[in-house]
CSV table of C-alpha atoms in Angstrom, one decimal:
chain,number,residue,atom,x,y,z
A,18,ASP,CA,-164.2,126.5,-99.8
A,19,VAL,CA,-161.6,128.3,-97.7
A,20,LYS,CA,-160.1,131.2,-99.6
A,21,VAL,CA,-156.8,133.0,-98.6
A,22,THR,CA,-156.2,135.9,-100.8
A,23,GLN,CA,-152.9,137.6,-101.0
A,24,SER,CA,-153.1,141.1,-102.4
A,25,SER,CA,-150.0,140.9,-104.8
A,26,ARG,CA,-148.8,138.1,-106.8
A,27,TYR,CA,-145.6,140.0,-107.9
A,28,LEU,CA,-144.0,142.9,-106.5
A,29,VAL,CA,-140.6,144.7,-107.4
A,30,LYS,CA,-139.4,147.2,-104.7
A,31,ARG,CA,-136.0,149.1,-104.3
A,32,THR,CA,-133.6,148.5,-101.4
A,33,GLY,CA,-134.8,150.7,-98.4
A,34,GLU,CA,-138.4,150.8,-99.3
A,35,LYS,CA,-141.2,150.0,-97.0
A,36,VAL,CA,-143.2,146.9,-98.2
A,37,PHE,CA,-146.7,145.7,-97.1
A,38,LEU,CA,-147.9,142.2,-97.9
A,39,GLU,CA,-151.6,141.8,-97.3
A,40,CYS,CA,-153.4,138.7,-96.7
A,41,VAL,CA,-157.1,138.1,-96.0
A,42,GLN,CA,-159.1,134.9,-95.1
A,43,ASP,CA,-162.7,134.4,-95.2
A,44,MET,CA,-163.3,131.4,-93.1
A,45,ASP,CA,-163.0,133.0,-89.6
A,46,HIS,CA,-159.8,131.0,-88.8
A,47,GLU,CA,-158.1,131.8,-85.6
A,48,ASN,CA,-154.4,131.1,-86.7
A,49,MET,CA,-152.6,133.0,-89.4
A,50,PHE,CA,-149.2,132.5,-90.5
A,51,TRP,CA,-146.4,134.3,-92.9
A,52,TYR,CA,-144.0,131.9,-94.4
A,53,ARG,CA,-141.0,132.5,-96.7
A,54,GLN,CA,-140.1,130.0,-99.4
A,55,ASP,CA,-136.7,129.9,-101.0
A,56,PRO,CA,-135.5,127.0,-103.5
A,57,GLY,CA,-133.6,124.3,-101.5
A,58,LEU,CA,-134.7,125.8,-98.0
A,59,GLY,CA,-138.4,124.8,-98.1
A,60,LEU,CA,-140.7,127.0,-96.2
A,61,ARG,CA,-139.7,128.9,-93.1
A,62,LEU,CA,-142.0,130.5,-90.6
A,63,ILE,CA,-141.5,134.3,-90.1
A,64,TYR,CA,-144.5,135.2,-87.8
A,65,PHE,CA,-147.8,133.8,-86.7
A,66,SER,CA,-150.8,135.0,-84.8
A,67,TYR,CA,-153.6,133.0,-83.1
A,68,ASP,CA,-155.9,135.9,-82.2
A,69,VAL,CA,-156.4,139.7,-83.2
A,70,LYS,CA,-153.5,141.8,-82.0
A,71,MET,CA,-151.5,138.7,-81.2
A,72,LYS,CA,-148.3,138.0,-82.7
A,73,GLU,CA,-145.5,135.3,-82.3
A,74,LYS,CA,-142.1,135.2,-83.8
A,75,GLY,CA,-141.3,132.3,-86.0
A,76,ASP,CA,-137.9,131.0,-87.0
A,77,ILE,CA,-136.8,133.9,-89.0
A,78,PRO,CA,-138.6,137.3,-87.8
A,79,GLU,CA,-135.4,139.5,-88.3
A,80,GLY,CA,-136.3,142.4,-90.8
A,81,TYR,CA,-140.0,141.6,-90.6
A,82,SER,CA,-143.0,142.9,-88.5
A,83,VAL,CA,-146.7,141.9,-88.8
A,84,SER,CA,-150.0,143.4,-87.9
A,85,ARG,CA,-153.2,141.8,-87.3
A,86,GLU,CA,-156.0,144.4,-86.4
A,87,LYS,CA,-158.8,142.4,-87.6
A,88,LYS,CA,-159.3,138.5,-87.4
A,89,GLU,CA,-159.5,138.1,-91.2
A,90,ARG,CA,-156.3,140.1,-92.1
A,91,PHE,CA,-152.8,139.5,-91.4
A,92,SER,CA,-150.1,141.9,-92.8
A,93,LEU,CA,-146.4,141.4,-93.3
A,94,ILE,CA,-144.3,144.5,-93.2
A,95,LEU,CA,-140.7,144.9,-94.4
A,96,GLU,CA,-139.6,148.2,-92.8
A,97,SER,CA,-136.6,148.6,-95.1
A,98,ALA,CA,-136.3,146.1,-97.7
A,99,SER,CA,-133.1,144.4,-98.5
A,100,THR,CA,-132.1,142.2,-101.4
A,101,ASN,CA,-131.8,139.2,-99.1
A,102,GLN,CA,-135.6,139.4,-98.7
A,103,THR,CA,-136.1,138.7,-102.5
A,104,SER,CA,-138.4,135.7,-102.0
A,105,MET,CA,-141.8,134.0,-102.3
A,106,TYR,CA,-144.0,134.9,-99.3
A,107,LEU,CA,-146.9,132.6,-98.4
A,108,CYS,CA,-149.6,133.3,-96.2
A,109,ALA,CA,-151.7,130.8,-94.5
A,110,SER,CA,-154.6,130.3,-92.0
A,111,SER,CA,-156.0,127.4,-90.0
A,112,LEU,CA,-158.4,126.6,-87.2
A,113,LEU,CA,-157.1,125.7,-83.8
A,114,PRO,CA,-156.4,122.1,-82.9
A,115,PRO,CA,-158.0,119.8,-82.2
A,116,ASN,CA,-159.5,120.3,-85.6
A,117,THR,CA,-157.6,119.2,-88.5
A,118,GLY,CA,-154.7,121.8,-88.1
A,119,GLU,CA,-154.6,122.0,-91.8
A,120,LEU,CA,-153.3,125.0,-93.3
A,121,PHE,CA,-154.9,126.9,-96.2
A,122,PHE,CA,-152.4,128.7,-98.3
A,123,GLY,CA,-152.7,131.6,-100.5
A,124,GLU,CA,-151.3,131.8,-103.9
A,125,GLY,CA,-148.0,133.6,-102.8
A,126,SER,CA,-146.4,137.1,-103.3
A,127,ARG,CA,-143.0,137.0,-105.3
A,128,LEU,CA,-141.1,139.8,-104.1
A,129,THR,CA,-138.0,141.1,-105.9
A,130,VAL,CA,-135.9,143.7,-104.2
A,131,LEU,CA,-133.5,145.5,-106.3
B,5,ALA,CA,-136.9,122.4,-81.9
B,6,GLN,CA,-138.4,120.0,-84.5
B,7,THR,CA,-136.7,119.1,-87.7
B,8,VAL,CA,-138.0,117.5,-90.8
B,9,THR,CA,-135.7,115.9,-93.5
B,10,GLN,CA,-136.6,115.1,-97.2
B,11,SER,CA,-133.6,113.3,-98.4
B,12,GLN,CA,-134.7,113.4,-102.2
B,13,PRO,CA,-134.5,116.8,-103.6
B,14,GLU,CA,-135.9,115.5,-107.1
B,15,MET,CA,-137.4,112.3,-108.4
B,16,SER,CA,-138.8,111.5,-111.7
B,17,VAL,CA,-141.0,108.5,-112.7
B,18,GLN,CA,-143.0,107.2,-115.5
B,19,GLU,CA,-146.7,107.6,-115.7
B,20,ALA,CA,-148.7,105.0,-114.1
B,21,GLU,CA,-145.8,103.9,-111.9
B,22,THR,CA,-145.8,103.9,-108.1
B,23,VAL,CA,-143.5,106.3,-106.3
B,24,THR,CA,-142.3,106.7,-102.8
B,25,LEU,CA,-141.3,110.2,-101.3
B,26,SER,CA,-139.3,109.9,-98.0
B,27,CYS,CA,-139.5,112.0,-94.9
B,28,THR,CA,-137.9,111.6,-91.4
B,29,TYR,CA,-138.3,114.0,-88.4
B,30,ASP,CA,-136.9,114.6,-85.0
B,31,THR,CA,-139.0,115.3,-82.0
B,32,SER,CA,-139.2,114.4,-78.3
B,33,GLU,CA,-142.9,115.0,-78.5
B,34,ASN,CA,-145.5,112.2,-78.3
B,35,ASN,CA,-148.5,114.1,-79.6
B,36,TYR,CA,-148.1,115.7,-83.0
B,37,TYR,CA,-149.5,115.9,-86.5
B,38,LEU,CA,-147.8,115.0,-89.7
B,39,PHE,CA,-148.7,116.3,-93.3
B,40,TRP,CA,-147.8,116.1,-96.8
B,41,TYR,CA,-148.4,119.1,-98.8
B,42,LYS,CA,-148.3,119.5,-102.6
B,43,GLN,CA,-147.4,122.5,-104.7
B,44,PRO,CA,-148.2,122.3,-108.4
B,45,PRO,CA,-146.2,124.8,-110.6
B,46,SER,CA,-147.3,128.3,-110.0
B,47,ARG,CA,-150.1,127.1,-108.1
B,48,GLN,CA,-150.9,127.3,-104.4
B,49,MET,CA,-150.1,124.6,-101.9
B,50,ILE,CA,-152.7,122.2,-100.8
B,51,LEU,CA,-153.1,119.3,-98.4
B,52,VAL,CA,-152.6,115.7,-99.5
B,53,ILE,CA,-152.8,113.8,-96.5
B,54,ARG,CA,-152.7,114.1,-92.8
B,55,GLN,CA,-151.6,111.5,-89.8
B,56,GLU,CA,-152.2,111.9,-86.3
B,57,ALA,CA,-149.3,110.5,-84.3
B,58,TYR,CA,-151.7,108.7,-81.9
B,59,LYS,CA,-153.2,106.7,-84.5
B,60,GLN,CA,-151.4,103.6,-85.6
B,61,GLN,CA,-153.4,103.1,-88.7
B,62,ASN,CA,-151.8,104.5,-91.8
B,63,ALA,CA,-153.7,107.4,-93.5
B,64,THR,CA,-155.0,106.9,-97.1
B,65,GLU,CA,-156.4,109.2,-99.5
B,66,ASN,CA,-157.5,107.6,-102.8
B,67,ARG,CA,-154.1,107.0,-104.7
B,68,PHE,CA,-152.1,108.6,-101.8
B,69,SER,CA,-151.0,106.7,-98.6
B,70,VAL,CA,-148.4,107.0,-96.0
B,71,ASN,CA,-146.1,104.7,-94.2
B,72,PHE,CA,-146.0,106.1,-90.6
B,73,GLN,CA,-143.3,104.5,-88.4
B,74,LYS,CA,-143.4,106.4,-85.2
B,75,ALA,CA,-140.4,104.8,-83.4
B,76,ALA,CA,-138.3,105.3,-86.5
B,77,LYS,CA,-139.7,108.9,-86.8
B,78,SER,CA,-140.5,108.2,-90.6
B,79,PHE,CA,-143.4,109.4,-92.6
B,80,SER,CA,-143.1,108.4,-96.3
B,81,LEU,CA,-145.7,109.0,-99.0
B,82,LYS,CA,-146.6,106.5,-101.6
B,83,ILE,CA,-148.3,107.5,-104.9
B,84,SER,CA,-150.0,104.8,-106.6
B,85,ASP,CA,-150.7,105.0,-110.4
B,86,SER,CA,-149.0,108.2,-110.7
B,87,GLN,CA,-150.5,110.7,-113.2
B,88,LEU,CA,-149.2,113.8,-115.1
B,89,GLY,CA,-151.1,116.2,-112.7
B,90,ASP,CA,-148.9,114.7,-109.8
B,91,THR,CA,-146.0,116.7,-110.9
B,92,ALA,CA,-145.4,119.1,-108.1
B,93,MET,CA,-143.1,120.0,-105.2
B,94,TYR,CA,-144.1,117.9,-102.2
B,95,PHE,CA,-143.4,119.0,-98.7
B,96,CYS,CA,-143.5,116.9,-95.6
B,97,ALA,CA,-144.5,118.9,-92.5
B,98,PHE,CA,-144.7,118.5,-88.6
B,99,MET,CA,-147.0,120.2,-86.3
B,100,LYS,CA,-147.1,120.2,-82.5
B,101,PRO,CA,-150.1,121.8,-80.7
B,102,ASN,CA,-149.0,124.1,-78.2
B,103,SER,CA,-150.2,124.1,-74.5
B,104,GLY,CA,-152.4,127.0,-75.1
B,105,GLY,CA,-154.4,124.9,-77.6
B,106,GLY,CA,-153.0,126.9,-80.5
B,107,ALA,CA,-150.3,125.9,-83.0
B,108,ASP,CA,-146.9,127.2,-83.5
B,109,GLY,CA,-147.2,126.7,-87.2
B,110,LEU,CA,-145.9,123.9,-89.3
B,111,THR,CA,-142.2,122.7,-89.5
B,112,PHE,CA,-141.6,122.0,-93.3
B,113,GLY,CA,-138.9,119.9,-94.9
B,114,LYS,CA,-137.0,121.3,-98.0
B,115,GLY,CA,-139.3,119.6,-100.5
B,116,THR,CA,-139.1,117.0,-103.1
B,117,HIS,CA,-139.6,117.9,-106.7
B,118,LEU,CA,-141.6,115.1,-108.3
B,119,ILE,CA,-141.7,114.8,-112.2
B,120,ILE,CA,-144.1,112.3,-113.7
B,121,GLN,CA,-143.0,111.6,-117.4
B,122,PRO,CA,-145.5,110.6,-120.0
């Protein structure tokens, strides 16, 4: 089974802190994604990557950056956390089409910024 | 840009009933994929069912089936013989493969909270 592991289920940080959210997948998937999930807004794409050292902005990249130094690991970085970044963050991975295109999700990291 | 609309924020049905969740989307593309994902309370999101736009036949997975109407840009999910374990958030999602053979991620709807009552 594909496993996507997010390093922290719950984090509490203070405004202005630098925050790292780590994600590791064990199925050699090319694509990796970071989404943000908020009630009533669904999932919104922050950044994605389809190869090592490659990154593409999603719909809401402002205030975030990412790093993909190894194929299995995709990190989301909040350079200076703000209260409006309090949210659930979901990491996902997938093979390239024309495979199923199915996304495999981690359990999520719930971040609270005080 | 693609948009996905789920017009039912919450639905509640009795166990064993059939329930249909609606989803509409907007795109000018001809080749794309549609998905329904399920997110149980405090658990990770999993794929329920998948549909390729070029296939006219509606996808089916056990108790789950879709009604895909390409011209109407509609993609509803039907759950038959609903069970307590079906209680979850359900998200409709759209994906367009990019020209490089990759994928620019999925575009999700805002979700429908489905509650199955005993």
